[in-house]
């Protein structure tokens, strides 16, 4: 069967980047990188234009990554003030509430007013340049105001996803010694309240250094209150004025920290800096989405994830775009909610995750087709490999075969897109992330670290050979961990943790993580985190967690648990442990399956053989490989017998 290739539609014939331009620009970005990036940096307004463009070494003992080092700029100025002469009345943010009756638009002039006031409120509660401010927010415009207000005064934000538990929040507050928290009384998703302020209060029992909490009244719910520590945003707003000069920042000053899971240990604080990140956010938003002035751009991610940072807030606003922020869930109050939003706000570009596409696909075609989608011109996918079935449905049913799909591969660490088709430049192959963004040099290595030939079809581990401006600079407070995690597996290369193949036409296909990181409904989770939550429970002696293919979530969480001696598992135990993980980390980490087993497969030196556990969870009993090195091969039979999913 010949491979499906979808041509470039006529509507993208005049795209900013066509095939020829892509080839020229890509070649220049690799052959004359400093000249290329000096030009791209001009997309921003600088107080001081950079003359030193890059200074990078991926060598383990001299790791440093610096871009535009002597430049000075301010992110909120670039996302707001500089648009005012031409776009003061243009809508910057469209907010669509969980309840479809609630929605409003914020112009660039209004955004300026809100952000300046917010910045002054932060100053009033004691925030200074360089301080870390934790944001634990629902999807409301104030989340964007708070982020931009931090950047305006040079504070470093750390947004913690509102679905994380108080424990997880406390860990993240303490890790970056954040003394300030911004939150709301409650979030709302699918008509249910999320007790954000109450969670903050619980978290602060374990984070005693927090001096002030700024709280937004969103639903009006009663919330716990600590006089002297807690402040209402609407009260402070009355006390501050709407003038706040942006603070000139050095390009390499920290911009934000965002925690993400790795294969070992606690989540790491990925640190992004000011100049390089914003150039990358702006450039990728413009080229990948072929951004046009009258676009209505809807990225469905939460601002708690990097996708929300780069493609709800920083990329679109740096480009003077209209960005839609949706508070709720895709299927409430009905399965057609997303398409209702598209019709209502005349959305031109949707950017969402395969897990959402699969969930919507289940609802059938009718909820989609009954709404006018003629405004749509481009569709995007992010977060996990997209299966061909979901890709086709998205293309044929949602996009009426008119709209190209940009399948964008990237990571929290990369700041923005690294491998993606550009809609006017590349024919599409369903499921392929296609080609590298400017300046990005992907390559494949075998398990020994040998580079595979850069021609012809190849498959291996995905590495990046050089830096790009949006690259993370360090793990906050633990530079050695940065070195170990990304630059120690293969010498002089950034290791992505993903596997990939490149086909004979040069298209890249991401095959998924090759380490112990799970991708559950597009959320990134470390197996180690879930294991440590499980073993922290008094009933559990030992636990091992692996992923398995899940129709809707992409990957599900499969836990093997050995209880302390003498305990017999019951349904109740299973429920207790699921609830425990949920409470320790958050609902996204709730185990799908818990299999109790008296033992785990271990080598004679005591190492758990995860390869075997993965194969059993996947139901691939005939692919267990060599089990003769196990201390007790009999364990395997017990595990197969106890396997919980029908295959
Ligand atoms: O495995 C890759 C997968 O998501 C991981 C990064 O997760 P996170 O840092 O949470 O960022 C998600 C948003 C960028 C990657 O290592 N991933 C992301 N996008 C794709 C993908 N896998 C396949 N195709 C993609 N388009």
XYZ file of C-alpha atoms and ligand atoms in Angstrom:
673
model
C 0.000 0.000 0.000
C 1.424 3.361 -0.915
C 1.897 5.883 1.849
C -0.614 8.705 2.169
C 0.836 12.096 1.304
C -1.351 15.174 1.531
C -0.444 18.081 -0.680
C -0.244 21.765 0.237
C -3.694 23.282 -0.225
C -4.199 26.261 -2.514
C -5.126 28.363 0.508
C -1.494 28.160 1.661
C 0.010 29.033 -1.720
C 0.885 32.481 -0.375
C 2.097 31.271 3.038
C 4.970 33.122 4.677
C 7.224 30.113 4.282
C 6.988 28.039 1.121
C 9.171 25.048 0.231
C 11.872 27.117 -1.406
C 12.016 29.656 1.385
C 12.142 26.875 3.990
C 15.113 25.283 2.227
C 16.967 28.616 1.965
C 16.252 29.691 5.504
C 17.051 26.301 6.959
C 20.380 26.183 5.130
C 21.260 29.674 6.316
C 20.242 28.882 9.902
C 22.761 26.028 9.907
C 25.542 27.573 7.803
C 25.491 31.130 9.129
C 23.671 30.742 12.437
C 24.745 33.994 14.048
C 23.693 36.067 11.036
C 20.395 34.168 10.850
C 19.625 34.683 14.557
C 20.741 38.293 14.582
C 18.046 38.838 11.935
C 15.395 36.826 13.775
C 16.134 38.747 16.977
C 14.898 41.845 15.161
C 11.356 40.534 15.498
C 11.537 41.831 19.086
C 12.040 45.340 20.433
C 15.259 45.589 22.427
C 16.423 48.345 24.743
C 19.837 47.227 23.666
C 20.169 45.111 20.525
C 22.331 42.053 20.990
C 25.730 41.931 19.305
C 26.899 38.670 20.886
C 24.558 36.166 19.300
C 25.484 32.761 20.681
C 27.951 31.176 23.050
C 27.249 27.502 23.481
C 29.061 24.397 24.577
C 27.389 21.003 25.056
C 30.598 19.555 26.537
C 29.835 17.834 29.810
C 32.559 19.632 31.738
C 31.906 23.061 30.218
C 28.187 23.118 29.594
C 26.817 26.552 28.867
C 24.120 27.941 26.610
C 23.881 31.680 26.038
C 21.951 33.550 23.399
C 21.825 37.289 22.650
C 23.861 37.736 25.820
C 24.487 41.484 25.697
C 20.945 42.323 24.584
C 18.374 43.926 26.894
C 14.621 43.737 26.594
C 11.392 43.268 28.512
C 8.941 40.491 27.723
C 5.734 42.272 28.744
C 6.794 45.332 26.727
C 7.188 43.064 23.695
C 3.876 41.312 24.298
C 1.870 44.473 24.995
C 3.270 48.016 24.879
C 4.893 47.845 21.492
C 1.581 46.830 19.887
C -0.316 49.788 21.302
C 0.345 52.301 18.513
C -1.321 50.022 15.955
C -3.306 47.499 17.913
C -4.632 49.219 21.043
C -8.200 48.275 20.122
C -7.380 44.839 18.769
C -8.482 41.868 20.869
C -5.485 40.275 22.583
C -7.343 37.619 24.584
C -10.740 36.067 24.099
C -11.844 34.370 27.272
C -14.454 31.642 27.023
C -15.736 30.516 30.415
C -16.607 27.012 31.484
C -20.190 28.183 31.372
C -20.883 29.106 27.732
C -22.834 32.160 28.865
C -19.632 33.727 30.215
C -17.132 35.133 27.780
C -15.379 38.377 27.160
C -12.613 39.937 25.138
C -9.622 41.927 26.319
C -8.007 44.403 23.943
C -4.298 45.182 23.929
C -5.038 48.512 25.631
C -7.013 46.742 28.357
C -4.325 44.096 28.704
C -1.803 46.866 29.273
C -3.935 48.333 32.028
C -4.519 44.964 33.735
C -0.896 43.884 33.575
C 0.463 47.197 34.869
C -1.918 47.127 37.809
C -1.113 43.503 38.523
C 2.598 44.303 38.421
C 2.080 47.077 40.951
C 0.103 44.713 43.162
C 2.980 42.257 43.089
C 5.345 45.040 44.103
C 2.984 46.002 46.881
C 3.053 42.534 48.428
C 6.844 42.657 48.326
C 7.860 40.978 45.067
C 11.195 42.206 43.696
C 13.202 41.602 40.546
C 14.582 38.054 40.553
C 12.052 36.715 43.118
C 10.213 33.523 42.255
C 6.425 33.786 42.211
C 4.342 30.604 42.136
C 1.128 30.760 40.113
C -1.577 28.161 40.838
C -4.348 29.315 38.607
C -7.476 28.390 36.728
C -7.743 29.226 33.038
C -8.787 32.839 33.447
C -7.229 35.982 31.936
C -5.690 36.813 35.317
C -3.352 33.847 34.774
C -1.932 35.670 31.756
C -1.934 39.006 33.596
C 0.011 37.470 36.466
C 2.582 35.886 34.139
C 3.075 39.098 32.189
C 3.137 41.177 35.377
C 6.023 39.039 36.678
C 7.936 39.601 33.457
C 7.222 43.323 33.650
C 9.039 43.687 36.959
C 11.652 40.998 36.346
C 10.204 38.396 38.720
C 10.465 34.733 37.714
C 7.174 32.868 37.541
C 6.670 29.212 38.242
C 3.229 28.144 37.099
C 2.002 24.970 38.788
C -0.815 23.157 36.997
C -4.099 23.676 38.899
C -4.719 19.907 38.818
C -1.735 19.169 41.029
C -2.255 18.281 44.687
C -1.276 20.441 47.674
C 1.724 18.141 48.242
C 2.945 18.561 44.691
C 2.397 22.321 44.924
C 4.344 22.549 48.190
C 7.252 20.623 46.699
C 7.447 23.041 43.784
C 7.155 26.127 45.997
C 9.959 24.929 48.240
C 12.234 23.762 45.451
C 12.563 27.268 44.019
C 12.277 29.049 47.404
C 9.269 30.946 46.220
C 7.884 33.372 48.809
C 4.813 34.468 46.853
C 1.800 32.616 45.504
C -0.892 33.864 43.138
C -4.106 31.855 43.007
C -7.895 32.123 42.757
C -10.675 31.180 45.138
C -11.710 28.341 42.831
C -11.347 27.078 39.315
C -14.268 25.655 37.362
C -14.121 22.746 34.966
C -17.168 20.955 33.616
C -19.387 22.819 36.116
C -17.363 21.525 39.064
C -15.350 23.703 41.403
C -11.638 23.142 41.940
C -10.614 24.322 45.437
C -7.459 26.208 44.495
C -7.201 28.536 47.492
C -7.942 25.736 49.948
C -5.234 23.655 48.250
C -2.788 26.539 48.561
C -3.530 26.776 52.272
C -2.882 23.051 52.689
C 0.327 23.342 50.678
C 1.547 26.237 52.774
C 1.458 24.064 55.891
C 4.527 22.491 54.306
C 5.929 25.675 52.770
C 6.454 28.017 55.688
C 8.582 30.556 53.828
C 5.691 31.916 51.776
C 5.083 35.515 52.850
C 2.095 36.538 50.763
C -0.739 35.042 48.736
C -2.544 37.091 46.123
C -5.989 35.662 45.461
C -8.379 36.378 42.599
C -12.083 36.220 43.299
C -13.404 34.110 40.467
C -16.413 32.096 41.619
C -17.059 33.937 44.878
C -16.813 30.740 46.929
C -15.994 30.972 50.641
C -12.305 30.308 51.145
C -9.976 29.955 54.114
C -8.136 33.173 54.842
C -5.022 34.134 56.767
C -5.045 37.814 57.713
C -1.792 39.555 56.966
C -0.645 36.868 54.547
C -3.539 36.741 52.078
C -4.616 39.619 49.830
C -7.539 39.962 47.468
C -6.568 41.109 43.993
C -9.678 43.299 43.750
C -8.734 45.094 46.975
C -5.142 45.755 45.981
C -6.219 46.828 42.495
C -7.935 49.816 44.105
C -4.758 50.840 45.858
C -2.343 50.800 42.923
C -2.222 52.842 39.773
C -2.128 51.653 36.198
C 1.311 52.908 35.362
C 4.240 50.555 35.674
C 7.385 50.987 33.633
C 8.774 47.704 32.292
C 12.082 46.657 33.810
C 14.897 46.278 31.248
C 16.187 42.714 31.576
C 19.313 41.052 30.260
C 18.612 38.457 27.604
C 19.959 35.688 29.834
C 18.032 36.758 32.944
C 15.658 33.996 34.114
C 12.132 34.343 32.718
C 10.309 31.367 34.169
C 10.647 28.007 35.841
C 8.343 25.172 34.880
C 8.463 21.828 36.654
C 8.448 18.702 34.562
C 8.889 15.005 35.216
C 11.975 13.042 34.349
C 12.835 9.379 34.512
C 14.288 9.672 38.005
C 13.698 11.619 41.168
C 11.535 14.640 41.812
C 10.240 16.864 39.016
C 12.874 19.279 37.776
C 12.559 23.039 37.515
C 13.203 23.722 33.848
C 14.607 27.251 33.574
C 13.987 29.417 30.521
C 15.555 32.823 30.011
C 14.300 36.058 28.551
C 15.637 36.837 25.068
C 16.140 33.432 23.486
C 12.827 32.059 24.705
C 10.820 34.991 23.390
C 12.534 34.946 19.984
C 11.747 31.245 19.780
C 8.131 31.600 20.950
C 7.463 34.419 18.512
C 9.228 32.823 15.561
C 7.663 29.385 15.908
C 4.190 30.816 16.471
C 4.541 32.885 13.331
C 6.006 30.261 11.003
C 4.399 27.033 12.195
C 0.938 28.537 12.253
C 1.563 30.853 9.293
C 0.230 33.572 11.543
C -1.883 36.300 9.917
C -3.109 39.523 11.457
C -6.782 38.560 11.622
C -6.274 35.042 12.949
C -8.135 33.825 16.019
C -5.734 31.372 17.552
C -6.960 28.754 19.988
C -4.467 26.635 21.879
C -6.450 24.304 24.145
C -3.625 23.575 26.592
C -3.631 24.683 30.214
C -1.281 27.529 31.148
C 0.175 25.119 33.689
C 1.999 23.331 30.866
C 4.635 24.678 28.532
C 2.230 24.608 25.594
C 0.057 27.137 27.413
C 3.067 29.317 28.201
C 4.388 29.465 24.663
C 1.236 29.236 22.570
C -1.490 30.860 24.661
C 0.558 33.655 26.151
C 4.046 34.464 24.905
C 4.125 33.470 21.216
C 0.742 34.892 20.177
C 1.026 38.054 22.260
C 4.593 38.750 21.115
C 3.144 38.651 17.607
C 0.176 40.910 18.359
C -2.236 38.036 17.748
C -5.667 37.256 19.180
C -5.366 34.281 21.528
C -8.359 32.372 22.856
C -8.272 31.000 26.393
C -10.884 28.407 27.343
C -11.604 27.643 30.961
C -13.467 24.360 30.722
C -13.302 20.835 29.393
C -13.845 19.763 25.761
C -17.115 17.913 26.302
C -19.137 20.067 28.699
C -22.008 20.960 28.607
C -22.171 18.796 25.481
C -19.944 16.825 23.146
C -20.016 19.704 20.648
C -18.547 22.340 22.966
C -15.284 22.753 21.032
C -17.022 23.226 17.710
C -19.502 25.610 19.278
C -16.511 27.693 20.405
C -15.000 27.581 16.921
C -18.235 28.865 15.385
C -18.868 31.448 18.106
C -15.436 33.071 18.007
C -14.612 32.321 14.359
C -11.488 30.424 15.329
C -8.972 30.134 12.468
C -6.420 27.852 14.105
C -6.916 25.117 16.695
C -3.935 23.644 18.457
C -4.751 20.614 20.606
C -3.546 17.196 21.762
C -4.200 13.750 20.262
C -5.841 12.592 23.493
C -8.502 15.302 23.096
C -8.937 14.443 19.421
C -9.490 10.772 20.295
C -12.034 11.673 22.978
C -13.924 13.946 20.585
C -13.765 11.386 17.798
C -15.610 8.943 20.056
C -18.563 11.320 20.145
C -19.052 10.839 16.412
C -19.153 13.284 13.498
C -22.500 14.923 14.167
C -21.418 17.211 17.041
C -18.734 18.545 14.716
C -20.620 18.796 11.467
C -23.591 20.646 12.947
C -21.414 23.714 13.593
C -19.991 26.166 11.099
C -16.257 25.595 10.850
C -15.637 27.655 7.741
C -13.378 30.033 9.718
C -10.848 27.246 10.358
C -7.773 27.245 8.182
C -5.159 25.304 10.122
C -5.087 22.532 12.737
C -2.276 21.647 15.115
C -1.363 18.659 17.254
C 1.030 18.433 20.187
C 2.051 16.362 23.163
C 2.233 12.787 21.955
C 2.416 10.790 18.759
C -0.872 11.086 16.866
C -2.267 7.805 15.615
C -3.250 7.785 11.925
C -6.940 7.182 12.709
C -7.157 10.296 14.876
C -5.102 12.255 12.340
C -7.546 11.355 9.540
C -10.609 12.204 11.576
C -9.118 15.556 12.533
C -8.250 16.247 8.919
C -11.392 14.949 7.254
C -14.156 15.670 9.738
C -12.901 18.695 11.691
C -10.965 20.313 8.866
C -13.154 19.153 5.962
C -9.937 18.085 4.236
C -9.184 21.772 3.691
C -6.949 22.440 6.659
C -3.398 21.157 6.959
C -2.346 19.606 10.274
C 0.890 20.696 11.877
C 2.065 17.857 14.122
C 4.532 19.696 16.330
C 7.165 17.799 18.287
C 8.843 19.553 21.189
C 9.275 19.451 24.972
C 9.099 21.641 28.071
C 12.863 21.807 27.769
C 12.849 23.097 24.197
C 10.637 26.167 24.778
C 8.785 25.743 21.486
C 8.491 23.640 18.324
C 11.568 21.778 17.142
C 10.217 19.415 14.517
C 7.030 20.295 12.645
C 5.676 20.692 9.168
C 5.163 24.254 7.972
C 1.764 24.382 6.277
C 2.902 26.231 3.153
C 6.175 24.383 2.769
C 5.629 20.684 3.387
C 3.359 17.980 2.112
C 2.003 16.027 5.061
C 2.342 12.402 6.039
C -0.207 11.535 8.765
C 1.652 10.822 12.009
C 4.933 12.433 11.001
C 6.283 15.562 12.710
C 8.023 16.097 9.360
C 10.977 18.522 9.332
C 13.203 20.490 11.702
C 12.525 24.106 12.550
C 15.192 26.624 11.606
C 18.436 26.079 13.457
C 17.402 22.648 14.772
C 19.715 19.746 14.003
C 18.070 16.447 14.906
C 20.081 13.250 14.563
C 19.751 9.602 15.494
C 22.102 7.544 17.600
C 22.218 3.855 18.414
C 22.297 2.679 22.020
C 26.101 2.913 22.069
C 25.928 6.551 21.062
C 27.118 6.153 17.483
C 25.539 8.641 15.117
C 23.514 6.897 12.440
C 24.045 8.026 8.830
C 22.134 11.199 7.991
C 20.748 9.696 4.811
C 18.220 7.020 4.076
C 15.705 5.454 6.435
C 17.052 5.168 10.007
C 15.682 4.543 13.463
C 17.249 5.231 16.850
C 17.338 7.599 19.792
C 16.682 11.233 19.016
C 19.412 13.749 19.847
C 20.011 17.370 18.930
C 23.448 18.374 17.772
C 23.416 22.094 18.431
C 21.541 24.675 20.483
C 18.591 26.875 19.537
C 17.556 30.092 21.310
C 14.529 28.563 23.086
C 16.526 25.818 24.793
C 16.301 25.517 28.597
C 19.410 26.829 30.310
C 19.584 24.768 33.461
C 17.619 22.843 36.067
C 16.812 25.498 38.644
C 19.144 25.121 41.596
C 20.758 21.941 40.262
C 22.959 22.522 37.236
C 24.615 19.142 37.688
C 21.261 17.467 37.177
C 20.914 19.362 33.899
C 24.296 18.014 32.789
C 23.488 14.471 33.895
C 19.991 14.314 32.447
C 20.556 15.708 28.991
C 24.261 15.774 28.156
C 25.766 12.695 29.753
C 24.150 9.863 27.808
C 25.793 10.940 24.561
C 28.811 13.197 24.340
C 28.315 16.734 23.026
C 24.650 16.130 22.203
C 21.340 16.961 23.870
C 19.461 13.711 24.490
C 15.707 14.160 24.135
C 14.567 10.934 25.812
C 12.542 10.146 22.679
C 12.967 7.509 20.023
C 12.437 8.438 16.383
C 12.851 7.338 12.821
C 13.589 9.265 9.703
C 12.149 7.855 6.513
C 13.753 7.748 3.092
C 12.182 11.128 2.209
C 13.715 12.772 5.278
C 10.437 12.951 7.269
C 10.820 12.548 11.034
C 8.494 10.235 12.992
C 8.593 10.367 16.785
C 8.055 6.904 18.240
C 7.722 7.852 21.934
C 9.818 7.978 25.074
C 12.646 5.520 25.452
C 13.132 6.302 29.150
C 10.919 5.876 32.203
C 8.727 8.860 31.424
C 5.027 8.264 30.736
C 2.800 10.335 28.515
C -0.719 9.995 29.914
C -3.322 12.054 28.037
C -0.480 14.308 26.934
C 0.633 14.802 30.566
C 4.166 13.932 31.349
C 4.744 11.781 34.432
C 7.792 10.009 35.788
C 7.322 6.384 36.807
C 9.686 7.099 39.723
C 7.333 9.747 41.116
C 4.367 7.378 41.101
C 6.454 4.591 42.608
C 7.645 6.799 45.424
C 4.074 7.880 46.129
C 3.043 4.207 46.318
C 5.870 3.044 48.565
C 5.214 5.974 50.875
C 1.954 4.213 51.806
C 2.153 2.004 54.875
C 0.557 -0.979 53.108
C 3.137 -1.098 50.336
C 6.461 -2.902 50.481
C 7.501 -2.408 46.877
C 6.126 -0.956 43.658
C 7.065 -0.713 40.004
C 5.181 1.407 37.494
C 5.150 1.116 33.707
C 3.060 2.443 30.845
C 0.800 0.403 28.576
C -1.108 1.365 25.409
C -4.436 3.002 26.242
C -7.044 3.783 23.577
C -7.932 7.211 24.861
C -5.026 8.356 26.990
C -2.255 7.177 24.699
C -0.580 5.554 27.686
C -2.165 4.249 30.865
C -0.488 3.821 34.266
C 0.106 0.205 35.249
C 1.346 -0.407 38.780
C 2.767 -3.622 40.170
C 2.514 -3.551 43.941
C 3.858 -5.885 46.594
C 2.117 -5.395 49.915
C 3.904 -5.638 53.245
C 4.257 -9.209 54.494
C 1.101 -10.875 55.704
C -1.393 -8.580 53.963
C -3.870 -9.927 51.457
C -4.997 -7.474 48.764
C -8.671 -6.549 48.608
C -10.701 -4.257 46.380
C -10.523 -1.787 49.210
C -6.709 -1.835 49.167
C -6.766 -1.072 45.471
C -9.112 1.875 45.962
C -7.058 3.181 48.863
C -3.838 3.114 46.875
C -5.386 4.799 43.842
C -6.775 7.542 46.057
C -3.413 7.856 47.773
C -1.496 8.486 44.534
C -4.168 10.912 43.443
C -3.783 12.808 46.652
C 0.015 12.789 46.614
C 0.463 13.940 43.012
C -2.902 14.855 41.521
C -5.733 13.317 39.472
C -3.558 13.077 36.321
C -1.408 10.481 38.073
C -4.257 8.186 39.223
C -3.230 4.593 38.418
C -5.338 2.865 35.782
C -4.372 -0.601 36.924
C -2.936 -1.971 40.131
C -1.760 -5.539 39.987
C -0.810 -7.031 43.325
C 2.020 -9.490 43.155
C 3.977 -11.262 45.843
C 7.236 -10.511 44.026
C 8.747 -8.464 41.205
C 11.133 -9.752 38.572
C 14.644 -8.909 39.731
C 18.137 -9.690 38.616
C 20.382 -11.451 41.104
C 21.802 -8.059 42.021
C 18.295 -6.855 42.946
C 17.524 -4.623 39.953
C 13.880 -4.677 38.869
C 13.624 -5.727 35.217
C 11.187 -3.194 33.858
C 11.467 -4.510 30.338
C 9.615 -7.633 31.504
C 7.015 -5.651 33.423
C 6.335 -3.483 30.375
C 5.837 -6.503 28.142
C 3.459 -8.120 30.621
C 1.467 -4.895 30.973
C 1.249 -4.760 27.183
C 0.113 -8.403 27.106
C 3.084 -9.381 24.970
C 4.018 -12.491 26.904
C 5.887 -13.988 23.982
C 8.263 -11.029 23.828
C 9.668 -11.131 27.339
C 13.181 -11.858 26.085
C 15.747 -13.609 28.214
C 14.443 -14.256 31.715
C 17.155 -16.636 32.763
C 19.096 -13.900 34.564
C 16.254 -13.410 37.023
C 16.825 -14.334 40.631
C 13.471 -16.153 40.593
C 12.097 -16.790 37.077
C 8.928 -18.237 38.652
C 7.769 -14.687 39.453
C 7.071 -14.123 35.775
C 4.414 -16.812 35.567
C 2.616 -15.393 38.580
C 2.684 -11.969 37.013
C 1.274 -13.210 33.713
C -1.483 -14.998 35.569
C -2.368 -11.841 37.433
C -2.260 -9.562 34.379
C -5.310 -7.348 34.496
C -6.095 -6.136 31.010
C -7.741 -8.288 28.367
C -5.621 -8.361 25.259
O 7.674 12.256 24.039
C 7.527 13.521 23.457
C 6.077 13.949 23.561
O 5.981 14.746 24.727
C 7.273 14.848 25.358
C 7.422 16.214 25.968
O 6.455 16.408 26.948
P 6.271 17.810 27.627
O 7.609 18.302 28.090
O 5.205 17.666 28.637
O 5.843 18.770 26.480
C 4.618 18.540 25.865
C 4.332 19.699 24.928
C 5.399 20.000 23.989
C 8.254 14.579 24.253
O 9.513 14.174 24.746
N 5.649 14.744 22.397
C 5.410 16.062 22.354
N 4.953 16.410 21.140
C 4.924 15.300 20.384
C 5.373 14.231 21.188
N 5.488 12.983 20.704
C 5.140 12.781 19.418
N 4.683 13.748 18.595
C 4.559 15.014 19.028
N 4.080 15.940 18.207
